[in-house]
Coordinates of C-alpha atoms in Angstrom, one line a residue:
X646 CA 0.0 0.0 0.0
X647 CA 2.8 2.4 0.9
X648 CA 4.5 1.7 -2.4
X649 CA 1.3 2.5 -4.3
X650 CA 0.9 5.8 -2.4
X651 CA 4.5 6.6 -3.1
X652 CA 4.1 5.9 -6.8
X653 CA 1.0 8.0 -7.0
X654 CA 2.8 10.9 -5.3
X655 CA 5.6 10.7 -7.9
X656 CA 3.0 10.8 -10.7
X657 CA 1.3 13.9 -9.2
X658 CA 4.6 15.6 -8.7
X659 CA 5.7 14.8 -12.2
X660 CA 2.4 16.3 -13.6
X661 CA 2.9 19.4 -11.5
X662 CA 6.5 19.9 -12.5
X663 CA 5.6 19.3 -16.1
X664 CA 2.9 22.0 -15.9
X665 CA 5.3 24.4 -14.3
X666 CA 7.8 24.1 -17.1
X667 CA 5.2 24.9 -19.9
X668 CA 5.3 28.8 -19.4
X669 CA 9.1 28.8 -19.6
X670 CA 8.8 27.0 -23.0
X671 CA 6.3 29.6 -24.2
X672 CA 8.6 32.4 -23.1
X673 CA 11.4 30.8 -25.1
X674 CA 9.2 30.5 -28.1
X675 CA 8.2 34.2 -27.8
X676 CA 11.9 35.3 -27.5
X677 CA 12.4 34.8 -31.3
X678 CA 9.7 36.5 -33.3
X679 CA 10.6 35.1 -36.7
X680 CA 12.8 36.2 -39.6
X681 CA 13.0 39.6 -41.2
X682 CA 14.6 39.9 -44.6
X683 CA 16.1 43.4 -45.3
X684 CA 17.0 44.4 -48.8
X685 CA 19.5 47.0 -50.0
X686 CA 20.6 48.7 -53.1
X687 CA 24.0 48.8 -54.7
X688 CA 25.7 51.6 -52.8
X689 CA 27.2 52.3 -49.4
X690 CA 24.3 54.3 -47.9
X691 CA 21.9 51.6 -48.6
X692 CA 24.2 49.0 -47.0
X693 CA 24.5 51.2 -43.8
X694 CA 20.7 51.8 -43.6
X695 CA 19.9 48.1 -44.1
X696 CA 22.2 47.1 -41.3
X697 CA 20.7 49.9 -39.1
X698 CA 17.2 48.5 -39.7
X699 CA 18.6 45.0 -39.0
X700 CA 20.1 45.9 -35.7
X701 CA 17.0 47.7 -34.5
X702 CA 14.9 44.6 -35.3
X703 CA 17.4 42.2 -33.7
X704 CA 16.9 44.2 -30.5
X705 CA 13.2 43.4 -30.9
X706 CA 13.9 39.7 -31.0
X707 CA 13.8 39.1 -34.7
X708 CA 16.1 36.9 -36.6
X709 CA 17.5 39.2 -39.3
X710 CA 18.9 38.5 -42.7
X711 CA 20.4 41.6 -44.4
X712 CA 20.7 41.2 -48.2
X713 CA 23.5 43.7 -48.7
X714 CA 23.7 44.8 -52.4
X715 CA 20.6 42.8 -53.3
X716 CA 19.9 44.9 -56.4
X717 CA 18.4 48.1 -57.8
X718 CA 15.1 49.7 -57.0
X719 CA 12.8 47.3 -58.8
X720 CA 14.6 44.2 -57.4
X721 CA 14.0 45.3 -53.9
X722 CA 10.5 46.5 -54.5
X723 CA 9.5 43.3 -56.2
X724 CA 10.9 41.5 -53.3
X725 CA 8.5 43.3 -51.0
X726 CA 5.6 42.5 -53.3
X727 CA 6.6 38.8 -53.5
X728 CA 7.3 38.4 -49.8
X729 CA 11.1 37.7 -50.3
X730 CA 12.0 41.0 -48.7
X731 CA 10.2 42.6 -45.8
X732 CA 11.8 46.1 -45.6
X733 CA 14.4 48.3 -47.3
X734 CA 15.5 51.9 -47.6
X735 CA 13.9 53.8 -50.5
X736 CA 13.7 57.4 -51.7
X737 CA 10.5 59.3 -52.3
X738 CA 11.5 60.6 -55.8
X739 CA 12.5 57.1 -56.9
X740 CA 9.3 55.6 -55.6
X741 CA 7.3 58.4 -57.2
X742 CA 8.7 58.1 -60.7
X743 CA 10.1 54.6 -61.0
X744 CA 7.7 52.5 -58.9
X745 CA 4.4 54.5 -59.2
X746 CA 5.2 55.9 -62.6
X747 CA 3.8 59.3 -61.6
X748 CA 4.3 62.2 -64.1
X749 CA 6.9 64.9 -63.4
X750 CA 5.6 68.0 -61.6
X751 CA 6.1 71.4 -63.2
X752 CA 7.6 72.5 -59.8
X753 CA 8.9 69.7 -57.6
X754 CA 7.4 70.0 -54.1
X755 CA 8.9 67.6 -51.5
X756 CA 5.6 67.5 -49.5
X757 CA 3.5 66.7 -52.6
X758 CA 5.9 64.0 -53.7
X759 CA 5.9 62.5 -50.2
X760 CA 2.1 62.5 -50.0
X761 CA 1.5 61.1 -53.5
X762 CA 4.2 58.4 -52.9
X763 CA 2.7 57.4 -49.5
X764 CA -0.8 57.1 -51.0
X765 CA 0.4 55.2 -54.0
X766 CA 2.5 52.7 -52.0
X767 CA -0.3 52.1 -49.5
X768 CA -2.6 51.2 -52.4
X769 CA 0.1 48.8 -53.6
X770 CA 0.4 47.0 -50.2
X771 CA 3.5 48.8 -49.0
X772 CA 3.8 51.3 -46.1
X773 CA 6.3 53.9 -45.1
X774 CA 7.4 53.1 -41.5
X775 CA 10.0 55.9 -41.2
X776 CA 10.9 59.2 -42.9
X777 CA 14.6 59.2 -41.9
X778 CA 15.1 63.0 -42.1
X779 CA 17.6 63.5 -44.9
X780 CA 17.6 63.8 -48.7
X781 CA 20.0 61.9 -50.9
X782 CA 19.4 63.5 -54.3
X783 CA 20.8 62.7 -57.7
X784 CA 23.0 65.5 -59.1
X785 CA 25.4 66.0 -61.9
X786 CA 29.0 66.7 -60.8
X787 CA 32.2 67.6 -62.5
X788 CA 35.7 68.2 -61.3
X789 CA 36.1 71.5 -59.5
X790 CA 39.1 72.6 -61.5
X791 CA 37.4 72.0 -64.9
X792 CA 34.3 73.9 -63.6
X793 CA 36.4 76.9 -62.6
X794 CA 38.3 76.9 -65.9
X795 CA 35.1 76.8 -67.9
X796 CA 32.9 78.9 -65.6
X797 CA 30.4 76.0 -65.2
X798 CA 28.0 76.3 -62.2
X799 CA 24.7 75.1 -63.4
X800 CA 23.6 72.2 -65.6
X801 CA 22.6 74.8 -68.2
X802 CA 26.2 75.9 -68.4
X803 CA 27.1 72.5 -69.9
X804 CA 25.7 73.6 -73.2
X805 CA 28.5 73.7 -75.7
X806 CA 30.6 71.2 -73.7
X807 CA 28.3 68.2 -73.3
X808 CA 28.9 66.7 -76.8
X809 CA 32.5 66.2 -75.9
X810 CA 31.9 64.8 -72.5
X811 CA 31.7 61.2 -71.2
X812 CA 29.1 60.6 -68.5
X813 CA 29.5 58.0 -65.8
X814 CA 26.3 57.0 -64.1
X815 CA 25.0 54.4 -61.6
X816 CA 23.1 51.4 -63.1
X817 CA 19.7 53.2 -63.1
X818 CA 20.3 56.9 -63.8
X819 CA 21.2 56.5 -67.4
X820 CA 17.7 55.0 -68.3
X821 CA 15.4 56.4 -65.6
X822 CA 12.7 58.8 -66.7
X823 CA 13.6 61.1 -63.8
X824 CA 17.3 60.8 -64.5
X825 CA 19.6 61.5 -67.5
X826 CA 16.8 61.3 -70.1
X827 CA 14.9 64.0 -68.2
X828 CA 18.0 66.2 -68.0
X829 CA 18.7 65.8 -71.7
X830 CA 15.1 66.6 -72.6
X831 CA 14.7 69.6 -70.3
X832 CA 18.2 71.1 -70.9
X833 CA 18.5 70.0 -74.6
X834 CA 21.9 68.3 -73.9
X835 CA 23.6 65.5 -75.8
X836 CA 26.6 63.7 -74.3
X837 CA 29.3 62.0 -76.3
X838 CA 29.0 58.7 -74.4
X839 CA 27.3 57.3 -71.3
X840 CA 28.9 54.7 -69.1
X841 CA 26.6 53.1 -66.6
X842 CA 28.3 51.2 -63.8
X843 CA 28.1 50.7 -60.0
X844 CA 28.6 53.8 -57.8
X845 CA 32.1 52.9 -56.6
X846 CA 33.5 52.4 -60.1
X847 CA 31.7 55.6 -61.3
X848 CA 33.4 57.7 -58.7
X849 CA 36.8 56.1 -59.3
X850 CA 36.3 56.8 -63.0
X851 CA 35.9 60.6 -62.6
X852 CA 38.8 60.6 -60.1
X853 CA 41.0 58.9 -62.8
X854 CA 39.7 61.1 -65.7
X855 CA 38.0 58.2 -67.4
X856 CA 34.7 60.1 -67.4
X857 CA 34.1 63.9 -67.4
X858 CA 30.9 64.0 -65.4
X859 CA 29.0 61.7 -63.0
X860 CA 25.5 61.2 -61.6
X861 CA 26.6 62.0 -58.1
X862 CA 24.7 61.5 -54.8
X863 CA 24.4 64.6 -52.7
X864 CA 25.2 62.7 -49.4
X865 CA 28.3 61.1 -50.8
X866 CA 31.5 62.5 -49.3
X867 CA 33.5 61.4 -52.3
X868 CA 32.2 64.7 -53.9
X869 CA 34.5 66.5 -51.5
X870 CA 37.2 63.9 -51.4
X871 CA 37.6 63.9 -55.2
X872 CA 37.1 67.7 -55.4
X873 CA 33.9 67.6 -57.4
X874 CA 31.4 70.4 -58.0
X875 CA 27.7 69.6 -57.8
X876 CA 26.0 71.5 -60.6
X877 CA 22.9 73.5 -59.8
X878 CA 19.8 72.0 -61.3
X879 CA 18.6 75.4 -62.5
X880 CA 15.6 74.0 -64.4
X881 CA 14.4 71.8 -61.6
X882 CA 14.7 68.6 -63.6
X883 CA 15.3 66.2 -60.7
X884 CA 12.7 65.4 -58.0
X885 CA 13.3 65.3 -54.3
X886 CA 14.7 62.1 -52.8
X887 CA 13.8 61.9 -49.1
X888 CA 15.0 58.7 -47.5
X889 CA 12.4 56.4 -46.1
X890 CA 12.0 52.8 -44.8
X891 CA 9.3 50.9 -46.6
X892 CA 7.8 47.7 -45.4
X893 CA 5.3 45.2 -46.8
X894 CA 1.9 46.1 -45.4
X895 CA 1.2 42.5 -44.6
X896 CA 4.4 42.1 -42.7
X897 CA 3.7 45.4 -40.8
X898 CA 0.2 44.2 -39.9
X899 CA 1.5 40.9 -38.6
X900 CA 4.5 42.4 -36.9
X901 CA 3.5 45.9 -35.5
X902 CA 6.4 46.0 -33.1
X903 CA 8.8 45.8 -36.1
X904 CA 7.2 48.8 -37.7
X905 CA 7.3 50.6 -34.4
X906 CA 11.0 49.8 -33.9
X907 CA 11.9 51.3 -37.2
X908 CA 9.6 54.3 -36.6
X909 CA 12.0 55.3 -33.8
X910 CA 14.4 56.5 -36.6
X911 CA 11.8 58.9 -38.0
X912 CA 13.5 62.2 -38.5
X913 CA 16.7 61.1 -36.7
X914 CA 19.3 61.2 -39.5
X915 CA 20.1 64.6 -41.1
X916 CA 22.1 65.1 -44.3
X917 CA 25.4 65.9 -42.5
X918 CA 25.1 62.8 -40.4
X919 CA 24.4 60.5 -43.3
X920 CA 27.3 62.1 -45.2
X921 CA 29.6 61.4 -42.2
X922 CA 28.4 57.7 -42.1
X923 CA 29.1 57.4 -45.8
X924 CA 32.6 58.9 -45.3
X925 CA 33.4 56.2 -42.8
X926 CA 32.6 53.5 -45.4
X927 CA 34.2 55.1 -48.4
X928 CA 37.3 56.8 -46.9
X929 CA 37.9 55.1 -43.6
X930 CA 37.0 51.7 -45.1
X931 CA 34.9 50.6 -42.1
X932 CA 32.3 47.8 -42.3
X933 CA 28.7 49.0 -42.9
X934 CA 27.3 47.0 -40.0
X935 CA 29.9 48.4 -37.6
X936 CA 29.1 52.0 -38.8
X937 CA 25.4 51.4 -38.3
X938 CA 25.8 49.8 -34.8
X939 CA 28.1 52.6 -33.6
X940 CA 25.5 55.3 -34.7
X941 CA 22.7 53.5 -32.9
X942 CA 24.7 53.1 -29.7
X943 CA 26.0 56.7 -29.8
X944 CA 22.5 58.1 -30.2
X945 CA 20.9 55.9 -27.6
X946 CA 18.8 53.7 -29.8
X947 CA 20.4 50.5 -28.5
X948 CA 22.8 49.7 -25.7
X949 CA 26.5 48.8 -26.3

């Protein structure tokens, strides 16, 4: 009889102990919220921003996969649509013209572009989760010395020179409706040759006099390092390019804390800051993830 009682007691204790361990298992399961895939474009700023988003989401308990240099605009955007990418850094002018195919405005107004972009993306199942606070615009840039010698300050001043100039561009600018075709149309310019390539090679090409003019990025410190002059877009050919994080609406709905986490970066990165971060990548040759983490730690978004 005593043995039976003892065995029964062991069974009861086992059941109790088993029940006590179940909440711990649930907590463990909740600790990892699932995978987030973050895309990026083919230049340093996009790498840094992708890792910045990744680190913020890791802090929220997500397993993060950063696809550094995944591809151009449409590769990343189609990834959002197909569910192979959950978030990436985009620019309002690019979304406006290349994704939504909206017509050029007679006068580019950043607020109008943002509003139209936000509404168009929402209708397409994509949401803006952060407006980061800086603009990285396209611009044409030439060597400062050449600009001084030829008194070239604006894009209009290229008239009479363009037919003897080789243009280096990133992979998209040469073909985009809001890029070189728009400039050629509005300014009536024709260049001798156009050489599309990745941003790093494009900048090296003008440094080494292999091209005469490039489609520069206004937050890129290589403009200063290589002594380039950004030409004034005096006919307002190019739209505003405010940096934003975009996310699949379905993913945002299923993971509201992910959208909230990235929303903490809303308005937190100004142009000078982004230029400084790009400088660390281009000139100091630091790793994009290290740059992103240091920024987030230094500005109190995460702990060291």
